[in-house]
PDB file of C-alpha atoms and ligand atoms in Angstrom:
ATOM      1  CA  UNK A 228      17.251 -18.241 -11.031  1.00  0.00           C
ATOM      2  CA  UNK A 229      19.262 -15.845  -8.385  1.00  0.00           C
ATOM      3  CA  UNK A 230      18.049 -16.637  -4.843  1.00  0.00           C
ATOM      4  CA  UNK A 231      15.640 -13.748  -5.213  1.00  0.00           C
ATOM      5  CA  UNK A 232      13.652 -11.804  -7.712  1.00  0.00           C
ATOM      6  CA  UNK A 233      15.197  -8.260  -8.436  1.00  0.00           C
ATOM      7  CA  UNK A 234      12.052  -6.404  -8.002  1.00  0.00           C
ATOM      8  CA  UNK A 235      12.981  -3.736  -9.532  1.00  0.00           C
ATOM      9  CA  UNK A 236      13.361  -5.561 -12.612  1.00  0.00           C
ATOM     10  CA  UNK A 237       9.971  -6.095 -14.488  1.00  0.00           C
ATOM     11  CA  UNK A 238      11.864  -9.111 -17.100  1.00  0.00           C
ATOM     12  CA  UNK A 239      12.868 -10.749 -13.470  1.00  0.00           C
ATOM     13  CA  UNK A 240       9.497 -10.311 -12.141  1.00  0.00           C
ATOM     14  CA  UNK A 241       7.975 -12.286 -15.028  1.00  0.00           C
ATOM     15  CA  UNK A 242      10.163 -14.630 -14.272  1.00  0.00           C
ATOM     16  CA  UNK A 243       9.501 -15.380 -10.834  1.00  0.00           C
ATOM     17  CA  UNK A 244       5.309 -15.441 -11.446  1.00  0.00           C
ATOM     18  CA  UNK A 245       6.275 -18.242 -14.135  1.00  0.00           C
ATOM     19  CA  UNK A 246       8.164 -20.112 -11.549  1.00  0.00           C
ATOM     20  CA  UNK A 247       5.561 -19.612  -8.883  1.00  0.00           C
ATOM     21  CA  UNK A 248       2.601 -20.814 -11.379  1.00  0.00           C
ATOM     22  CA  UNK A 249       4.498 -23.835 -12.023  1.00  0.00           C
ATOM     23  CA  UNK A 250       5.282 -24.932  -8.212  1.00  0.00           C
ATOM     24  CA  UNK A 251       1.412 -24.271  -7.650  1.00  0.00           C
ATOM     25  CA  UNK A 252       0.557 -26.900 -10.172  1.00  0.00           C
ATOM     26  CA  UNK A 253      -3.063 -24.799 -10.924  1.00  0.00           C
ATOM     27  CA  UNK A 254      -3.772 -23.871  -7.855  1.00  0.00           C
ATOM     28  CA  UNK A 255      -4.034 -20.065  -7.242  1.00  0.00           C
ATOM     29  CA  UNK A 256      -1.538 -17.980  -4.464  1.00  0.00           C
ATOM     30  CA  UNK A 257      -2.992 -17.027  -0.850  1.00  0.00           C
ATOM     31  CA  UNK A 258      -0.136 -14.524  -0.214  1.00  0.00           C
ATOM     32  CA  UNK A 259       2.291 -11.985  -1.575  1.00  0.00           C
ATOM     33  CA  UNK A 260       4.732 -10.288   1.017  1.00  0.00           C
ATOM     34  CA  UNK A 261       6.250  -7.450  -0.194  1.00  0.00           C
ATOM     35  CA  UNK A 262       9.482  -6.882   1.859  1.00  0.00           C
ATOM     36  CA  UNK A 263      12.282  -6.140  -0.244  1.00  0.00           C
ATOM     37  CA  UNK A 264      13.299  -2.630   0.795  1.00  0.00           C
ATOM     38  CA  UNK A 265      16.500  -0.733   0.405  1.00  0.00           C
ATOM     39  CA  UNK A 266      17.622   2.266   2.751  1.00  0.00           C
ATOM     40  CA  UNK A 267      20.933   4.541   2.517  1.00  0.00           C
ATOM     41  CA  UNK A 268      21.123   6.441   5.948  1.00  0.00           C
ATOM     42  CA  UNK A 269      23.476   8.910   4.390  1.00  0.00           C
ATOM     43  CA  UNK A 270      21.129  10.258   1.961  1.00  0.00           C
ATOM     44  CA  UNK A 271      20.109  13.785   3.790  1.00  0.00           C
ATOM     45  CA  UNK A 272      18.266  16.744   2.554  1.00  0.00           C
ATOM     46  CA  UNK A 273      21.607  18.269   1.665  1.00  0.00           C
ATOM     47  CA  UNK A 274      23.311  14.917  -0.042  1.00  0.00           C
ATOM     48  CA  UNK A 275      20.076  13.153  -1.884  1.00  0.00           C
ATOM     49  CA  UNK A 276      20.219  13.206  -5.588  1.00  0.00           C
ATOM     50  CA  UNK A 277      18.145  12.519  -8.572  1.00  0.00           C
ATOM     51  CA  UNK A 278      19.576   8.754  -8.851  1.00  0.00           C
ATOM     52  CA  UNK A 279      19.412   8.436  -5.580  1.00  0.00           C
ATOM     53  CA  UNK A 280      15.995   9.042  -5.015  1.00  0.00           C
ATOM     54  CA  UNK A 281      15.102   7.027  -8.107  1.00  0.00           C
ATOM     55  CA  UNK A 282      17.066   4.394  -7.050  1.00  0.00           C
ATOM     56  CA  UNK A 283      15.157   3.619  -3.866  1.00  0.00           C
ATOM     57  CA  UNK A 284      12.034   4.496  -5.575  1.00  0.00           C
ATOM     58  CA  UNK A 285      12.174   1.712  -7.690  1.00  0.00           C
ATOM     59  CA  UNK A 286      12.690  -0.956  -5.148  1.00  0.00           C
ATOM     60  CA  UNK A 287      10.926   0.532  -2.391  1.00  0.00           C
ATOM     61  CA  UNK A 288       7.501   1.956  -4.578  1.00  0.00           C
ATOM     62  CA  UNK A 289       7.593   0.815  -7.908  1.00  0.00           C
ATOM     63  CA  UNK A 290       8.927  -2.885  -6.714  1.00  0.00           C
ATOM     64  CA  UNK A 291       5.996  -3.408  -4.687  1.00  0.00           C
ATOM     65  CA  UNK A 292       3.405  -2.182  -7.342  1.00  0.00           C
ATOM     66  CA  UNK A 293       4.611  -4.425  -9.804  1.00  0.00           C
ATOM     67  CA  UNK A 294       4.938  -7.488  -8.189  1.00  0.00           C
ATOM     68  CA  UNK A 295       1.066  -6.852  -7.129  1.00  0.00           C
ATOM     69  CA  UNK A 296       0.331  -6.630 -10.859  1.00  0.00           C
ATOM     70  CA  UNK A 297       2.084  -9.530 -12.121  1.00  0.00           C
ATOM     71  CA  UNK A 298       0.869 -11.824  -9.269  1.00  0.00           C
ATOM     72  CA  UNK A 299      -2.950 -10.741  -9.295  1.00  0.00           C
ATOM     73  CA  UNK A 300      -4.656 -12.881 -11.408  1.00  0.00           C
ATOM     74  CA  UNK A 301      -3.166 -15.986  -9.560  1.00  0.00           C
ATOM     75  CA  UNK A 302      -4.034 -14.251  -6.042  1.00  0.00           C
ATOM     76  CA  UNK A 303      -7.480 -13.431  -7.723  1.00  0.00           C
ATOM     77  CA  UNK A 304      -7.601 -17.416  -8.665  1.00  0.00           C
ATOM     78  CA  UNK A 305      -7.163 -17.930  -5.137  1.00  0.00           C
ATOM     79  CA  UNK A 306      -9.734 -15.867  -3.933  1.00  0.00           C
ATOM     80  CA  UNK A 307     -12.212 -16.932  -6.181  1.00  0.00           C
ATOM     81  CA  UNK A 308     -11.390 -20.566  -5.461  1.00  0.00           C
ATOM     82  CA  UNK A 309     -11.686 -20.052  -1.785  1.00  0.00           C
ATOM     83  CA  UNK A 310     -14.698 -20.604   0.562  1.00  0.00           C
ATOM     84  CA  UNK A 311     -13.500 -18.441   3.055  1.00  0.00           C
ATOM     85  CA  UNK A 312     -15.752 -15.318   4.242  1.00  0.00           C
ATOM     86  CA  UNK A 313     -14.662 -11.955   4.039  1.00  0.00           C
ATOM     87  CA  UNK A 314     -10.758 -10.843   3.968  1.00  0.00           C
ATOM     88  CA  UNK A 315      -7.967 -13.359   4.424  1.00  0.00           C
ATOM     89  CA  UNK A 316      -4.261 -13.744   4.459  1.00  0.00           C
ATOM     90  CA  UNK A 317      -5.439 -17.750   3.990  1.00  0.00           C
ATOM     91  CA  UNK A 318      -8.058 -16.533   0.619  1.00  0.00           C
ATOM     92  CA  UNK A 319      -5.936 -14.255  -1.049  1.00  0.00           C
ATOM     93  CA  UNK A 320      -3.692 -10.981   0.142  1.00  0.00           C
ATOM     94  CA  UNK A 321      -0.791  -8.583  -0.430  1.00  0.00           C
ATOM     95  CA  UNK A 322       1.363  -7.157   2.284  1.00  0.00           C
ATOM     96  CA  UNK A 323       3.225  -3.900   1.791  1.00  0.00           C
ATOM     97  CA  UNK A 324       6.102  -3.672   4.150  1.00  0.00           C
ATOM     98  CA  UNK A 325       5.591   0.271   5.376  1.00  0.00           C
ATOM     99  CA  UNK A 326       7.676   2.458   7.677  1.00  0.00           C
ATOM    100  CA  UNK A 327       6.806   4.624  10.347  1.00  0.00           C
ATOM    101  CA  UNK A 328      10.152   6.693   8.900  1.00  0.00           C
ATOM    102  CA  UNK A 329       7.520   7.113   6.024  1.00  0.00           C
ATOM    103  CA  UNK A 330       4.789   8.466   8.368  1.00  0.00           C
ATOM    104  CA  UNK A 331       3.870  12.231   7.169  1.00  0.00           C
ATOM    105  CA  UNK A 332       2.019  12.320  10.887  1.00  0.00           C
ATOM    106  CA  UNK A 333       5.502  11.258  13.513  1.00  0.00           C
ATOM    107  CA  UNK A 334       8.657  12.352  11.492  1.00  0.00           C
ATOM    108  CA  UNK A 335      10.023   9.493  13.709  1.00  0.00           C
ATOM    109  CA  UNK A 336      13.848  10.122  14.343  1.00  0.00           C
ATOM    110  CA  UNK A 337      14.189  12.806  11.699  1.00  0.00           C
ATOM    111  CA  UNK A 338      16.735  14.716  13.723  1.00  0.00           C
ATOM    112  CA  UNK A 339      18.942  11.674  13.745  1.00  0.00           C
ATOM    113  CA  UNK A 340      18.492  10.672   9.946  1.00  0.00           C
ATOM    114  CA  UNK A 341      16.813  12.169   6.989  1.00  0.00           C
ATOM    115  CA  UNK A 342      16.844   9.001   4.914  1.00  0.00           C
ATOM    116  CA  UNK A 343      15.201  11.233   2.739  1.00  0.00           C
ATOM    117  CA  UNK A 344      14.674   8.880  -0.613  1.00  0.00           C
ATOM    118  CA  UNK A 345      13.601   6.002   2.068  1.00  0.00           C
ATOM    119  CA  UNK A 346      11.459   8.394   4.064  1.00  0.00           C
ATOM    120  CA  UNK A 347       9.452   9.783   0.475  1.00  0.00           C
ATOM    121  CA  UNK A 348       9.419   5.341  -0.425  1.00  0.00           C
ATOM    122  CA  UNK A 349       7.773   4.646   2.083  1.00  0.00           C
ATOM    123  CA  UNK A 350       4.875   7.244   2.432  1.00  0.00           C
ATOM    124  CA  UNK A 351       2.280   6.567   4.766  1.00  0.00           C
ATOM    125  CA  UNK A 352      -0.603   8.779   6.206  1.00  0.00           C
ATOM    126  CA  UNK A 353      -0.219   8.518   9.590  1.00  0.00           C
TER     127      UNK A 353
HETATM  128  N1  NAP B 561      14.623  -2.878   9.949  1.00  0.00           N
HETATM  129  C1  NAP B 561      13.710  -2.004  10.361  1.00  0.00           C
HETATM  130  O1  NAP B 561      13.816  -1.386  11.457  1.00  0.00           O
HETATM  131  C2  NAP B 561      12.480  -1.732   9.527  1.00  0.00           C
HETATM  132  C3  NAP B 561      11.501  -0.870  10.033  1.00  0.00           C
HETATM  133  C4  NAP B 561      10.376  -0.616   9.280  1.00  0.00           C
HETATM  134  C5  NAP B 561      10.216  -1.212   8.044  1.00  0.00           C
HETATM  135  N2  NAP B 561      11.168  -2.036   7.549  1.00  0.00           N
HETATM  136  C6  NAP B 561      10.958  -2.631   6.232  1.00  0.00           C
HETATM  137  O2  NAP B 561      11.063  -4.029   6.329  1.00  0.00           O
HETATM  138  C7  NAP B 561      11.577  -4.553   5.095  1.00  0.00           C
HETATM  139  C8  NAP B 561      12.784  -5.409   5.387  1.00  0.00           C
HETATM  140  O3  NAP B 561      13.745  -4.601   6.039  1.00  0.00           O
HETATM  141  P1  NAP B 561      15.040  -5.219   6.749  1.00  0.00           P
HETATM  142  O4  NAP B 561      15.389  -4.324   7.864  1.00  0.00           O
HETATM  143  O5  NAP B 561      14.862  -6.681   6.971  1.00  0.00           O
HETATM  144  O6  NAP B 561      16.090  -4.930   5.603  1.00  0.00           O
HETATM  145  P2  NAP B 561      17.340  -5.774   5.124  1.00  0.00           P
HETATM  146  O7  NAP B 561      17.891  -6.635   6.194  1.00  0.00           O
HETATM  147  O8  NAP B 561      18.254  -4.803   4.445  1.00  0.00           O
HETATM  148  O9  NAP B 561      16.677  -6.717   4.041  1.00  0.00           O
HETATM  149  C9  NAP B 561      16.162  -6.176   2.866  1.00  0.00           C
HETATM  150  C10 NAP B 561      15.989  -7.310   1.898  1.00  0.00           C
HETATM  151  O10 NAP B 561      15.506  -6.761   0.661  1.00  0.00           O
HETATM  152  C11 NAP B 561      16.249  -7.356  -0.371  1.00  0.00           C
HETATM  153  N3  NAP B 561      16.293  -6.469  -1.528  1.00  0.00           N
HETATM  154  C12 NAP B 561      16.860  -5.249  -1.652  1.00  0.00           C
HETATM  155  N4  NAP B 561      16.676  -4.764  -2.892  1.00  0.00           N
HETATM  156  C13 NAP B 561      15.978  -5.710  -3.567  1.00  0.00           C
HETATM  157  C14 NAP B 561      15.487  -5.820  -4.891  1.00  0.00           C
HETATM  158  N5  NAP B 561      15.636  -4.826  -5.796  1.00  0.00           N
HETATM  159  N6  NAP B 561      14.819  -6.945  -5.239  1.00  0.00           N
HETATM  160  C15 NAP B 561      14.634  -7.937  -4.352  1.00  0.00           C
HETATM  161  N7  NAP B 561      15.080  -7.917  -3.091  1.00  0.00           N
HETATM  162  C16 NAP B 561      15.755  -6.810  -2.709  1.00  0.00           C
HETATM  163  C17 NAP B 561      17.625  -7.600   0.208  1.00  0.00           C
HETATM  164  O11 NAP B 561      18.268  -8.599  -0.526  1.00  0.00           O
HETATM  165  P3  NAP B 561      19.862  -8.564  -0.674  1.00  0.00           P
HETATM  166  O12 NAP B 561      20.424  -8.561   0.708  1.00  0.00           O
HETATM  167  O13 NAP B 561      20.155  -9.793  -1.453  1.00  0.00           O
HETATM  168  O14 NAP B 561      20.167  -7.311  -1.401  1.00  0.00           O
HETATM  169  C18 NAP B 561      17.282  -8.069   1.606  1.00  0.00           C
HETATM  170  O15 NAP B 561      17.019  -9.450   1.624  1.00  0.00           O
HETATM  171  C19 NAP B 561      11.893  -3.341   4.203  1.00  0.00           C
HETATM  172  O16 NAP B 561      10.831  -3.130   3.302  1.00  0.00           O
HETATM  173  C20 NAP B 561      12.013  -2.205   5.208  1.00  0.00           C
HETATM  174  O17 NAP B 561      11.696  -0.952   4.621  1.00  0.00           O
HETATM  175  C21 NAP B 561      12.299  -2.308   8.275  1.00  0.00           C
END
């Protein structure tokens, strides 16, 4: 196996839960931190293009989504095997790293860089 999972890469990310299962010898996962992230500052409004965009899409959106698929029944074995109460990065969670460059609300140093495929990746609400 590389040193990481290309997340991007469904055949990869099968991989990597088959891995994971077998280090957790039946016991279900508690966590799943989605960081991997990929950003090219020079990609403005006026330089962007369809690859581009897809590109960083794939990592940035896609990535995420899929490792949440492939890893949910063992974080759902987790949470069904725990005693905790209520929500829990120690019963059974995903985190999503977000942006505030993907905040529709700030457009946080816009005039400095568009970013625009990372900006679009990383949509948030506020
Ligand atoms: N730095 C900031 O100011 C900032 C602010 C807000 C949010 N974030 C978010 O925080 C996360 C980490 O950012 P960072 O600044 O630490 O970035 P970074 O130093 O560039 O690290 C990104 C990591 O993602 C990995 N990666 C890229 N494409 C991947 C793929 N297809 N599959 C698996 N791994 C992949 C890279 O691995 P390789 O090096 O091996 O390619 C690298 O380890 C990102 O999601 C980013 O959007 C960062």
């Amino acid at each position: 196996m590389e040193d990481h999972t290309d997340v991007a890469n469904p055949s990869a990310i099968t991989d990597a839960v088959k891995i994971v299962e077998g280090k957790l010898n039946g016991a279900g996962l508690n966590l799943l931190i989605n960081n991997a992230g990929i950003y090219t500052p020079t990609a403005s409004l006026e330089t962007v293009d369809s690859e581009e965009m897809i590109r960083t899409y794939k990592t940035n959106a896609v990535g995420p989504m899929l490792m949440a698929q492939a890893f949910l029944p063992l974080l759902k074995k987790a949470a069904r095997e725990s005693t905790e109460k209520g929500l829990s990065c120690s019963k059974a969670a995903i985190i999503n790293m977000s942006s505030i460059g993907g905040s529709i609300a700030s457009l946080f140093g816009f005039d400095l860089m568009q970013v625009v495929s990372y900006r679009c990746s990383k949509l948030v609400p506020t």
